[in-house]
CSV table of C-alpha atoms and ligand atoms in Angstrom, one decimal:
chain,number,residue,atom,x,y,z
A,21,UNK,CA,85.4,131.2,126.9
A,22,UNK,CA,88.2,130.7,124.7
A,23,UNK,CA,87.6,130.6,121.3
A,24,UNK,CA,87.4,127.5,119.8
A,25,UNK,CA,88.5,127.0,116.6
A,26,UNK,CA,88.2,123.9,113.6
A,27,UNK,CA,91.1,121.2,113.3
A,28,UNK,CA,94.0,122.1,111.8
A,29,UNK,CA,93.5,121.0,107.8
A,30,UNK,CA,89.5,121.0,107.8
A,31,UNK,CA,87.7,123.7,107.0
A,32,UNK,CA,84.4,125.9,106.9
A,33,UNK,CA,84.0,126.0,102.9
A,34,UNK,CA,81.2,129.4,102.7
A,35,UNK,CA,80.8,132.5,100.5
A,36,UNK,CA,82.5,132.7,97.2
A,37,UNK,CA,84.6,129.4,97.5
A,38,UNK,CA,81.8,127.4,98.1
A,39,UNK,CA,79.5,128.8,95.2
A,40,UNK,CA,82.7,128.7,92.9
A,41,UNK,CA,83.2,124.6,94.1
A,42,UNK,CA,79.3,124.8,93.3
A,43,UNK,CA,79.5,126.0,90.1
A,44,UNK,CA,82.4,123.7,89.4
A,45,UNK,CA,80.3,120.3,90.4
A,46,UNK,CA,77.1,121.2,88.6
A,47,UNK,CA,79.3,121.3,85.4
A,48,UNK,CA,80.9,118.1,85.9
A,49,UNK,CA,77.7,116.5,87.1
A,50,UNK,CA,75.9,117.2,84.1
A,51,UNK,CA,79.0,116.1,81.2
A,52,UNK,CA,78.5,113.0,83.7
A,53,UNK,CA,75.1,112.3,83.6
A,54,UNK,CA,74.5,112.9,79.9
A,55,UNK,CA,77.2,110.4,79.1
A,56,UNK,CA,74.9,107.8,81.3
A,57,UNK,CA,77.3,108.0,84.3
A,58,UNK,CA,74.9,107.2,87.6
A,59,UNK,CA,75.6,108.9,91.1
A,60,UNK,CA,76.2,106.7,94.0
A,61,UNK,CA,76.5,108.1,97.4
A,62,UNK,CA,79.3,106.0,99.4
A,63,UNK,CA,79.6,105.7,102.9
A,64,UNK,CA,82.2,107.6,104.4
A,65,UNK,CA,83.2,105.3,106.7
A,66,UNK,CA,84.5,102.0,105.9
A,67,UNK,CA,86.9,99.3,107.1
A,68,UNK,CA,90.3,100.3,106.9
A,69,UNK,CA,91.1,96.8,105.3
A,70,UNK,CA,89.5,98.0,102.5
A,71,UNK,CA,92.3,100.8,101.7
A,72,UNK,CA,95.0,98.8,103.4
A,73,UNK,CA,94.1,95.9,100.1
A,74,UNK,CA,92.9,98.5,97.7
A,75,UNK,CA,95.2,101.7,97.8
A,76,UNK,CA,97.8,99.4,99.1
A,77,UNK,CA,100.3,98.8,102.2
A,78,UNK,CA,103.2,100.5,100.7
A,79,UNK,CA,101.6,104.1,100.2
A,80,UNK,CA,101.7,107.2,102.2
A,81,UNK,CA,97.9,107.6,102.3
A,82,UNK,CA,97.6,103.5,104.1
A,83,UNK,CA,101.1,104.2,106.0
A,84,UNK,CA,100.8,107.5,107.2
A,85,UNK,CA,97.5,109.4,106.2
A,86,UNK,CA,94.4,107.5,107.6
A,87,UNK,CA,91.9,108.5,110.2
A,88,UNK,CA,91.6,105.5,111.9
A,89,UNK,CA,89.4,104.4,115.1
A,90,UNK,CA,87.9,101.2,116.1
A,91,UNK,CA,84.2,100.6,116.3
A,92,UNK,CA,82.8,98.7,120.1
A,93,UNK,CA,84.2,95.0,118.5
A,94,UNK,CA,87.5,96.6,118.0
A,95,UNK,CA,86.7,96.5,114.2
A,96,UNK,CA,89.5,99.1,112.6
A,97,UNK,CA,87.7,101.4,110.7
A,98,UNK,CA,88.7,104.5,108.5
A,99,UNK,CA,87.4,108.0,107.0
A,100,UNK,CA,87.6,107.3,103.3
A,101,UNK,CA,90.8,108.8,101.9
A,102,UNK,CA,89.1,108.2,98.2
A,103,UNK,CA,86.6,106.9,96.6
A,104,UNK,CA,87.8,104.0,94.2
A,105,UNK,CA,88.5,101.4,96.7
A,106,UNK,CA,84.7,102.7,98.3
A,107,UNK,CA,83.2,102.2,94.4
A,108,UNK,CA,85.0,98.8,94.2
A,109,UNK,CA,83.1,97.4,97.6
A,110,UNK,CA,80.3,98.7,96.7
A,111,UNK,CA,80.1,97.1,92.7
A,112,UNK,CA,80.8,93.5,94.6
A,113,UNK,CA,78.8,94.2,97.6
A,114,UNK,CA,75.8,94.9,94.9
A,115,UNK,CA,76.9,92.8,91.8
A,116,UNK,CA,77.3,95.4,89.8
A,117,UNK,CA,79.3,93.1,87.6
A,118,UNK,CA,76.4,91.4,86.1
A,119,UNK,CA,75.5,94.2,84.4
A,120,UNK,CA,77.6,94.4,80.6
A,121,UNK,CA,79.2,97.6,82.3
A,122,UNK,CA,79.1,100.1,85.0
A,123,UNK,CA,79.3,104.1,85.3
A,124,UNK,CA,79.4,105.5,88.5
A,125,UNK,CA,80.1,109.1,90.0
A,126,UNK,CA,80.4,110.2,93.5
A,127,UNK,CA,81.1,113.4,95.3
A,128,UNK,CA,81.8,114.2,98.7
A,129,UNK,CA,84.6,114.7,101.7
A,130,UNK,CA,87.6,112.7,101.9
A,131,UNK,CA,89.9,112.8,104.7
A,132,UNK,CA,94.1,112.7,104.3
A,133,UNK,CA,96.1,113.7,107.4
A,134,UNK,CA,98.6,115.1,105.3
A,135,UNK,CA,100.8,118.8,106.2
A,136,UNK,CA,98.5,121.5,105.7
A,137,UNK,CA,99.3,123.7,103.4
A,138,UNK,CA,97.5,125.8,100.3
A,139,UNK,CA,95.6,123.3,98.3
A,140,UNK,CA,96.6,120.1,100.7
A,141,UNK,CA,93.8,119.9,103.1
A,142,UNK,CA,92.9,117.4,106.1
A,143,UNK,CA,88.8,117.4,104.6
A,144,UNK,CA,88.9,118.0,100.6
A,145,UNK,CA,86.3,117.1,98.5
A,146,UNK,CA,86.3,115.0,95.0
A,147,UNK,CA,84.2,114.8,92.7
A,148,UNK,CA,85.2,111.0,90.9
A,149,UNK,CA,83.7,109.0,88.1
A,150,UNK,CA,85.0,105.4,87.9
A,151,UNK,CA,83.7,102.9,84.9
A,152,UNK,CA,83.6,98.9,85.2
A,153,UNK,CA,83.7,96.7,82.5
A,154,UNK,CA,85.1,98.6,79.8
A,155,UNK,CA,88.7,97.8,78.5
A,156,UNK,CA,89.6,99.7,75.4
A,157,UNK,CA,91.2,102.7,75.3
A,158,UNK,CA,88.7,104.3,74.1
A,159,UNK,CA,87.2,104.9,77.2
A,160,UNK,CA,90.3,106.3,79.3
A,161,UNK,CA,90.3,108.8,76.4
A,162,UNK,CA,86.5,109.7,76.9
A,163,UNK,CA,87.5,110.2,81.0
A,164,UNK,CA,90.3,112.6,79.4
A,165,UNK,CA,87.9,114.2,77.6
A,166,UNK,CA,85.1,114.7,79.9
A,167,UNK,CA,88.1,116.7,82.3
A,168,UNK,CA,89.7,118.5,79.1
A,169,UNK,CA,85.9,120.0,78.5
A,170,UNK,CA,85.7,121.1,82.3
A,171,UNK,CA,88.8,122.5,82.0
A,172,UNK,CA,88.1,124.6,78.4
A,173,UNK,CA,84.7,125.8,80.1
A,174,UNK,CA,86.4,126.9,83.8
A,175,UNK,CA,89.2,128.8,81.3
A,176,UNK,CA,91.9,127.1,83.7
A,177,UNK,CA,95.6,127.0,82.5
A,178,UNK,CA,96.8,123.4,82.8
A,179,UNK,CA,98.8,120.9,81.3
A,180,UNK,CA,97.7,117.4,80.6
A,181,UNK,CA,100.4,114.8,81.5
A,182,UNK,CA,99.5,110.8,80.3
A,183,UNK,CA,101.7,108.1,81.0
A,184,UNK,CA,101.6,104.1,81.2
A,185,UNK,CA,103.0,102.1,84.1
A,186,UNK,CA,102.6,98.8,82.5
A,187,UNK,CA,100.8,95.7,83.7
A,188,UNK,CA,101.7,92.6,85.6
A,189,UNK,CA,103.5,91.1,82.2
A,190,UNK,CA,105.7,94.4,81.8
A,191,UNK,CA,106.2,95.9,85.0
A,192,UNK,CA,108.5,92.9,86.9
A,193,UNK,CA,111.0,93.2,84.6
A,194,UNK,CA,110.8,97.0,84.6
A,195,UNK,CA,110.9,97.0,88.3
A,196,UNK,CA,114.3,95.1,88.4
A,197,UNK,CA,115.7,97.6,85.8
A,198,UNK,CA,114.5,100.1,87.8
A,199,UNK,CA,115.9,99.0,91.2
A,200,UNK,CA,118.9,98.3,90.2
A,201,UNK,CA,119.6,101.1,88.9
A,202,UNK,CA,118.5,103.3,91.7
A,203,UNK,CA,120.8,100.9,93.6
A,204,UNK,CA,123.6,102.6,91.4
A,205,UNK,CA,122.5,106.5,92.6
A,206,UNK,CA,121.4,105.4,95.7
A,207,UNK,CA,124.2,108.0,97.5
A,208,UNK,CA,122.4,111.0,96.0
A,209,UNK,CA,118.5,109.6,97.0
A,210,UNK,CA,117.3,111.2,100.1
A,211,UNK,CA,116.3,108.5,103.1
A,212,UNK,CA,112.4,108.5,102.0
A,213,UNK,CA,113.6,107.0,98.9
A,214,UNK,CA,116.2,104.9,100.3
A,215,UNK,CA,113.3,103.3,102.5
A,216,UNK,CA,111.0,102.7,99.3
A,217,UNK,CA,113.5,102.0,96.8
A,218,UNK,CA,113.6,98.6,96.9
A,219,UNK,CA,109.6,97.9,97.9
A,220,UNK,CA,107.9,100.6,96.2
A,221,UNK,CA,110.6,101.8,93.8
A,222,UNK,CA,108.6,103.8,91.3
A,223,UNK,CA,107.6,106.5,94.1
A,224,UNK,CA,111.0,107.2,93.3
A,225,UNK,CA,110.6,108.5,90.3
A,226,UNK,CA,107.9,111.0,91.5
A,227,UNK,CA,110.0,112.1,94.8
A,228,UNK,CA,109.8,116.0,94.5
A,229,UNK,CA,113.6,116.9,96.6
A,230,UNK,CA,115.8,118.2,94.2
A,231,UNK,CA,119.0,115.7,94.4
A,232,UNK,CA,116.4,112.4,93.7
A,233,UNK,CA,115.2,114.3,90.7
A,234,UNK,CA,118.9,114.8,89.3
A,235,UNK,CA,119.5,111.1,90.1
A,236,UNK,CA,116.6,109.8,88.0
A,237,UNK,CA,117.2,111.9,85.2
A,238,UNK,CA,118.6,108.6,83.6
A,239,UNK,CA,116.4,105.9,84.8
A,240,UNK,CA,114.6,103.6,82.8
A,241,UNK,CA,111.3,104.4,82.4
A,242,UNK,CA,107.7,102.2,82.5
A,243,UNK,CA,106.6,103.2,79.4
A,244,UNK,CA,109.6,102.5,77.5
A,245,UNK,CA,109.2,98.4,78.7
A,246,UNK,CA,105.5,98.0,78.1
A,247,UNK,CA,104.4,94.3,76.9
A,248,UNK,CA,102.3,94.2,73.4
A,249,UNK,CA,99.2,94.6,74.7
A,250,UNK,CA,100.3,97.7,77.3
A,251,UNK,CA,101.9,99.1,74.1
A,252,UNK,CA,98.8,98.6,71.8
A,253,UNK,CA,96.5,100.0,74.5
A,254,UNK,CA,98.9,103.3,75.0
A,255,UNK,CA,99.2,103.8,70.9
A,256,UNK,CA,95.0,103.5,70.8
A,257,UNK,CA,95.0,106.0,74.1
A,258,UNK,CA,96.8,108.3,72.3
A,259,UNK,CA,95.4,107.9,68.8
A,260,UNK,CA,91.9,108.6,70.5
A,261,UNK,CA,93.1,111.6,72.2
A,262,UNK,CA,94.8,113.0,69.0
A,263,UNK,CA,91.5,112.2,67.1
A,264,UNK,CA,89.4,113.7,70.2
A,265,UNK,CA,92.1,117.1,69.6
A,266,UNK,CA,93.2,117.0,73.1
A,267,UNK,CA,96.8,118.2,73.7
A,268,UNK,CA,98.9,116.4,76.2
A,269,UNK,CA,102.3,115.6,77.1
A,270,UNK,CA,103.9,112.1,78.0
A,271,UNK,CA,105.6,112.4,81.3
A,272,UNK,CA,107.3,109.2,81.6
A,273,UNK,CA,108.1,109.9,85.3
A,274,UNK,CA,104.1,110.2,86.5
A,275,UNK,CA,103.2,107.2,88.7
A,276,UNK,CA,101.0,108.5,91.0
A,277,UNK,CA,100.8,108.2,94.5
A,278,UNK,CA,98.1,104.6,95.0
A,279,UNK,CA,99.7,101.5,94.1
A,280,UNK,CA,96.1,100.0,92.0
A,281,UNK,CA,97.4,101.8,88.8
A,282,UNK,CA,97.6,99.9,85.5
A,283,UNK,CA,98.3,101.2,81.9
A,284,UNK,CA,97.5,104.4,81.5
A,285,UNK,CA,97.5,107.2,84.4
A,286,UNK,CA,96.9,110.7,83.4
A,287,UNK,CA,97.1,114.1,85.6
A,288,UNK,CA,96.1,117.6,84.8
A,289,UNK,CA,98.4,119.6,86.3
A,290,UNK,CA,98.2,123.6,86.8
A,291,UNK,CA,100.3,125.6,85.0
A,292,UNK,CA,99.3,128.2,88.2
A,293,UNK,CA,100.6,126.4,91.2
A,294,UNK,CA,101.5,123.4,89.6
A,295,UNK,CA,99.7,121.4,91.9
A,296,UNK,CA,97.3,118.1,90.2
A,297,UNK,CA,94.0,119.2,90.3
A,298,UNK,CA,92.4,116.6,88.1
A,299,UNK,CA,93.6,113.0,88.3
A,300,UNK,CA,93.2,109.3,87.7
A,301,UNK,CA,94.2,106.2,85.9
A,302,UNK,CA,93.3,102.3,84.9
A,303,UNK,CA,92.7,100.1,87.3
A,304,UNK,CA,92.6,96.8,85.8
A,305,UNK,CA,93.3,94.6,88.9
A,306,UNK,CA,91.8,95.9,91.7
A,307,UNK,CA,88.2,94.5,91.4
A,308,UNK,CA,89.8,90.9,91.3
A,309,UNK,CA,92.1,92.0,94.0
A,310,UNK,CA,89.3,92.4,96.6
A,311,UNK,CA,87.8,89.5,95.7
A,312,UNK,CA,85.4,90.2,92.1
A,313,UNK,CA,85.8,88.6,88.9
A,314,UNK,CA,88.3,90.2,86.8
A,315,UNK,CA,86.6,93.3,85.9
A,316,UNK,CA,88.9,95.9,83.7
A,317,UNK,CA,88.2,99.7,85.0
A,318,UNK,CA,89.2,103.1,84.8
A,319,UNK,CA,88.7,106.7,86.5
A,320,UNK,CA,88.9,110.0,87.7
A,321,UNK,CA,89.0,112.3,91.2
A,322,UNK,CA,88.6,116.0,90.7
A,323,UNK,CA,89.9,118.0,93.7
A,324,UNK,CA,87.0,120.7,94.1
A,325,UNK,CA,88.8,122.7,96.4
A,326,UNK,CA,92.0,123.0,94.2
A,327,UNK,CA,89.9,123.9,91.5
A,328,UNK,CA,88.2,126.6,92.9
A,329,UNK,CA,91.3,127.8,94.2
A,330,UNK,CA,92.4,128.2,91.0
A,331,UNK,CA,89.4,130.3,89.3
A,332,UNK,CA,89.1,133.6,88.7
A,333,UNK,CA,85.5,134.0,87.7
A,334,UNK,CA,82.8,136.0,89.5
A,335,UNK,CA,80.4,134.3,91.5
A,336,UNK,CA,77.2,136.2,90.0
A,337,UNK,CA,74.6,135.8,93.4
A,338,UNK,CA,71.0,136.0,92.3
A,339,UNK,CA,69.6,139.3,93.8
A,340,UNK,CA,68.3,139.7,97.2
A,341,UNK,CA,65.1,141.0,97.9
A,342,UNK,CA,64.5,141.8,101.5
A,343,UNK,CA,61.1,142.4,103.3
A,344,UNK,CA,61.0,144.7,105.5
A,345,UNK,CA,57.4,144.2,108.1
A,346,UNK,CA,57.0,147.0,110.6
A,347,UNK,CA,54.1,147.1,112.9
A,348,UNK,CA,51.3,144.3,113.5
A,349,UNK,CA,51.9,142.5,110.4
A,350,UNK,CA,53.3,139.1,111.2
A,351,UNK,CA,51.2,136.9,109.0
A,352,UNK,CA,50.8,139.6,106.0
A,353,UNK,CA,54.3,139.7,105.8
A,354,UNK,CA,54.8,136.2,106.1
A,355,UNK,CA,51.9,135.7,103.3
A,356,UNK,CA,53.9,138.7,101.0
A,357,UNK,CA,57.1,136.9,101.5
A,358,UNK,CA,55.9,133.6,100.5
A,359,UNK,CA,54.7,135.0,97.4
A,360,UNK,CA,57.9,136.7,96.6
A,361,UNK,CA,59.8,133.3,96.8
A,362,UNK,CA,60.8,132.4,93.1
A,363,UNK,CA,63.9,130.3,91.5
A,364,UNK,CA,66.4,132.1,91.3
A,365,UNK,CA,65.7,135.5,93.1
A,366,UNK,CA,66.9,135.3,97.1
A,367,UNK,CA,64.0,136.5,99.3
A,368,UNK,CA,64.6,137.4,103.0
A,369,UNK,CA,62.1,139.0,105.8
A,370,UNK,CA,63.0,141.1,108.7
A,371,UNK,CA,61.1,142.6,111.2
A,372,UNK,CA,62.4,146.2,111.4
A,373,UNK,CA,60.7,149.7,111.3
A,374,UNK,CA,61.6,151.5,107.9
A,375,UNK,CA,64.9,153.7,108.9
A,376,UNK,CA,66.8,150.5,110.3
A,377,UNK,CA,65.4,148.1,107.9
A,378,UNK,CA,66.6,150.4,104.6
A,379,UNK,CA,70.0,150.9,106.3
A,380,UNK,CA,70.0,146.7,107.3
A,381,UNK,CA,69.3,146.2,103.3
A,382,UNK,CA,72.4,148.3,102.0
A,383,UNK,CA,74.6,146.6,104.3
A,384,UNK,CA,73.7,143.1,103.4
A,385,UNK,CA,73.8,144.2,99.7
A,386,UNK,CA,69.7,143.9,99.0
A,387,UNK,CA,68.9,145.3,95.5
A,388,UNK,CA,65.4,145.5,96.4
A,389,UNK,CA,62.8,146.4,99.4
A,390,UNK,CA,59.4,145.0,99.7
A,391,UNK,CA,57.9,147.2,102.6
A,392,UNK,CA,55.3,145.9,104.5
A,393,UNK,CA,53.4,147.8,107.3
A,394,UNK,CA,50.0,148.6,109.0
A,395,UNK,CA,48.8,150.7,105.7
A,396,UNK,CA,50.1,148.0,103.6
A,397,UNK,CA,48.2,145.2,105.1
A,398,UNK,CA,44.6,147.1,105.3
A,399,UNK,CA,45.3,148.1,101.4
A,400,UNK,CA,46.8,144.3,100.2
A,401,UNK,CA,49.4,145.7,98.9
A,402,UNK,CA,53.1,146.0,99.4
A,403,UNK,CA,55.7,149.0,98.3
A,404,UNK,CA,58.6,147.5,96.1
A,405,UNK,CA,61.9,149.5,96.4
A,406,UNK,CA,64.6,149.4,93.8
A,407,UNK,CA,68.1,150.7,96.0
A,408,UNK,CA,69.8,150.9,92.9
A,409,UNK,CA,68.0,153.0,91.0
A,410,UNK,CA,65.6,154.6,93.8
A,411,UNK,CA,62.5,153.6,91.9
A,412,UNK,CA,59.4,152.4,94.0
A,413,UNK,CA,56.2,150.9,92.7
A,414,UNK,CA,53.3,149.8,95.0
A,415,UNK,CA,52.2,146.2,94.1
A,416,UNK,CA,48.9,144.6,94.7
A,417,UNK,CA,48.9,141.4,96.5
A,418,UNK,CA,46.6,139.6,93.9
A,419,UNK,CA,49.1,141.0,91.1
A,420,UNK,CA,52.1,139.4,92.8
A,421,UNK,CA,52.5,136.4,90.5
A,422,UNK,CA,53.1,137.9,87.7
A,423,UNK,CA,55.1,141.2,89.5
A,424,UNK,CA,58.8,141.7,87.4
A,425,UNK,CA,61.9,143.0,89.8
A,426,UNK,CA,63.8,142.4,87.1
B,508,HAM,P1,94.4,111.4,94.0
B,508,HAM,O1,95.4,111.9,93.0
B,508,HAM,O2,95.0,110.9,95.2
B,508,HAM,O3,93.6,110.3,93.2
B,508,HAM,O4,93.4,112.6,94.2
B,508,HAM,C1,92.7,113.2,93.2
B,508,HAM,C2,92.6,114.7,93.4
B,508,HAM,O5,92.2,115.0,94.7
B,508,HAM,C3,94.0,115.4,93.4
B,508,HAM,O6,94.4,115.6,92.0
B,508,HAM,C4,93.7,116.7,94.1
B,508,HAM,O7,93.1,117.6,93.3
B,508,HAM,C5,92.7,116.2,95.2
B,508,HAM,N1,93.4,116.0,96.4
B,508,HAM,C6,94.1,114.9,96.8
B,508,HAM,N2,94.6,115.1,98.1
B,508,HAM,C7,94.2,116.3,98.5
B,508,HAM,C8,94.4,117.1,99.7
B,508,HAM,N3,95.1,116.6,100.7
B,508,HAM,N4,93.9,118.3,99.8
B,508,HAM,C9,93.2,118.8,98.7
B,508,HAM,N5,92.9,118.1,97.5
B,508,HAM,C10,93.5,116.9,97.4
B,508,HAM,C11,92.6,109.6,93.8
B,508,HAM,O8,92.1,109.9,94.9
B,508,HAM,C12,92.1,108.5,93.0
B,508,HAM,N6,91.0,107.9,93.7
B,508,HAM,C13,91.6,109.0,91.6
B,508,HAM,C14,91.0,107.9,90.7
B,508,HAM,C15,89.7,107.6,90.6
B,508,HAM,N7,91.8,107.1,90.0
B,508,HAM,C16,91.0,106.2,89.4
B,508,HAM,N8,89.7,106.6,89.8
C-alpha cells in the first residue's frame, strides 16, 4: 500500500514541539485565570455567515481561506478560522451581556487554507482571550500586559508594535485621504492592491511586495486623523502601558488582516523570523454588528505553533521508569506497576525476560528498572535498577508508598 500521508498544511504536533506548545498554554492559562478570565470551549464548526459578517467579506481569510462544506439542508458551514467571531455568537447566543462584563479564553485548532510555509499552517492552534463590556483603555493595556509577561517568562526576542485605526467618526474621512492618495501611486501598487484599493484600502498599507511599500512611504496614516475620543483612548493606552513599563513601538502602518478592528490593534512581532506571533485589537462594533447591544470589547490570539517555533528551551521529561515482568507474573506486575504510578514520574510495563528488557530500557531512554519475575513475586518484592548510576535496591511491596527514585 502506498503510504499515505496528512494534508498538505496540517500536521502531527508530538515530541518536543508539542510539550514546548504545552508548556507555553499552561503559562498563559494560568496569567488568565488568576486575572478571572473563564475558559469556554467553542465549537469548531460554525456557519460560515458568521465569519462572512464578523471577520468581514473583504478579507483574505472570508474570500479565499475558509473550509467550507454544506451540511444535508445545504446549510454553508465553515471550520473556524478564529475565535472572536465564535466568542461573539456564543456571548448573544448565551446573554452574556447581562452580566456587568465578560472574560473569556479559548484554545484550540483553527483552520486557514493559506500557502504552507514555516510558521503558516492549514491547522494552527490559538490560544485567545476576548473581554466584553469593558471600554477603557485600561484594559487593552492589561491584554498587552498579560502577552508582555508570557513573553519575559518564554525569554523570546520580540518587538511590540501598537497602533489605532480609528473608529466609525475618524476613519471615513481617513479612508478618502487614503484612497485618494493611493489613487496618486497607483502605477507602482502591485494588482492585489489595485483590486483592494478602493474597497479595502488600508490592506494596502500592510501589502508586504516591495514597490507597494515604497509607494506608501508617504501616505496618510489612521492614527494621525483619530477623532477626540480615538485620540483620548490612544494617549490613556499608551500612558497605561508606559506606567505598566512595557516598551513598544507605534507602527502607524499595522492594520491587521480582519476588518472588526477599532482603536487600538497591537502585534508582537519576532525579532527571529519576524513573523506575528501574538496578536489582537478592539473590537468595539462587532457584538452590535451580529445583532447584540452595543457591547465595547477587546482581545488577543496567541499562535502556539509559532511560539514554540520560536523557543529554545529544553523540554525537561519527567523520568521513565520501566517495569520489566518476566515469567508468570501478569497480575504481580500489574499490581507493582500500579503502585509505581505517581505525578510526575512516567511509569511503563513490558513483558520481556531481563537481557531484552534492560537493552529495551536504554533505547527508550528509561532511568530506572523495576524488575519483576517469578522470585520477585513469591518474595513481594521488586528489584529497582538505577541505569544511570548502576545502583540496585530490592524494594518490598508494602514499602512501595513511600519508596524515593529520586
Ligand atoms: P490573527 O492575527 O489572524 O488574529 O491570528 C493570531 C495569531 O495566530 C497570529 O499572530 C499567528 O501567531 C497565528 N496564526 C494566524 N494564522 C496562522 C497560520 N496560518 N499558521 C500558524 N499560525 C497562524 C486573530 O485570529 C484574531 N482573532 C485575534 C484577536 C482576538 N483579536 C481580537 N481578539
Amino acid at each position: 500500500m502506498e503510504s499515505l500521508q496528512s494534508p498538505r498544511g496540517f500536521h502531527d504536533i508530538f515530541g518536543e514541539k508539542n510539550e514546548r506548545i504545552k508548556k507555553i498554554s499552561l503559562a498563559l492559562r494560568t496569567k488568565l485565570i488568576e486575572r478571572n478570565f473563564q475558559e469556554i470551549i467553542l465549537p469548531i464548526v460554525e456557519y460560515a455567515e458568521l465569519f462572512q459578517r464578523g471577520v468581514g467579506q473583504l478579507t483574505d481569510i472570508v474570500q479565499k481561506e475558509m473550509f467550507t462544506f454544506s451540511d444535508s439542508k445545504q446549510r454553508l458551514l465553515a471550520l473556524r478560522p478564529e475565535g472572536t467571531a465564535s466568542a461573539v455568537r456564543a456571548y448573544l447566543q448565551h446573554k452574556l451581556y447581562t452580566k456587568p462584563w465578560v472574560k473569556l479564553f479559548y484554545e484550540g485548532p483553527m483552520f486557514r487554507h493559506e500557502r504552507p510555509q514555516l510558521g503558516r499552517y492549514r491547522q494552527f492552534h490559538q490560544l485567545g482571550a476576548e473581554v466584553f463590556g469593558i471600554s477603557e483603555p485600561y484594559i487593552d493595556a492589561q491584554l498587552i500586559e498579560i502577552l508582555w509577561l508570557l513573553a519575559k517568562e518564554l525569554n523570546l526576542e520580540f518587538r511590540l508594535e501598537i497602533n489605532s485605526v480609528g473608529c466609525k467618526v475618524c476613519r471615513p474621512d481617513y479612508k478618502l485621504a487614503l484612497i485618494e492618495y493611493l489613487h496618486s501611486v497607483k502605477d507602482s501598487l502591485c494588482q492585489d492592491c489595485l483590486k483592494r484599493m478602493d474597497k479595502n484600502p488600508l490592506r494596502v498599507l500592510d501589502c508586504k511586495v516591495q514597490t507597494c511599500q515604497e509607494a506608501t512611504k508617504e501616505a496618510p496614516f489612521a492614527i494621525n486623523y483619530l477623532c477626540s475620543d480615538c485620540k483620548t483612548h490612544q494617549d490613556g493606552l499608551e500612558s497605561a502601558l508606559d506606567s505598566l513599563g512595557i516598551d513598544y513601538v507605534i507602527n502607524p502602518r499595522l492594520v491587521r488582516g480582519l476588518d472588526y478592528y477599532t482603536r487600538s490593534v497591537f502585534e508582537f512581532v519576532s525579532l527571529k523570523s519576524s513573523l506575528t506571533l501574538m496578536a489582537g485589537g478592539r473590537y468595539d462594533y462587532l457584538v452590535e454588528e451580529l445583532g447584540g447591544p452595543k457591547t465595547p470589547a477587546v482581545g488577543f490570539a496567541v499562535g502556539l505553533e509559532r511560539l514554540a517555533e520560536e523557543l529554545s528551551f529544553e523540554v525537561k521529561e519527567d523520568e521513565l521508569i520501566l517495569v520489566i515482568a518476566f515469567g508468570d507474573v501478569l497480575d504481580y506486575a500489574l499490581k507493582v506497576y500500579k503502585h509505581l504510578c505517581a505525578p510526575n514520574r512516567r511509569v511503563d510495563l513490558i513483558f520481556k525476560p531481563p537481557k531484552k528488557g534492560l537493552e529495551i530500557a536504554n533505547k527508550v531512554g528509561a532511568r530506572f528498572v523495576a524488575l519483576v519475575g517469578q522470585e520477585e513475586k513469591s518474595g513481594s518484592f521488586f528489584t529497582l535498577k538505577d541505569l544511570q548510576t548502576g545502583f540496585q535496591e530490592r524494594i518490598e511491596l508494602y514499602s512501595l508508598k513511600e519508596t524515593k527514585t529520586e
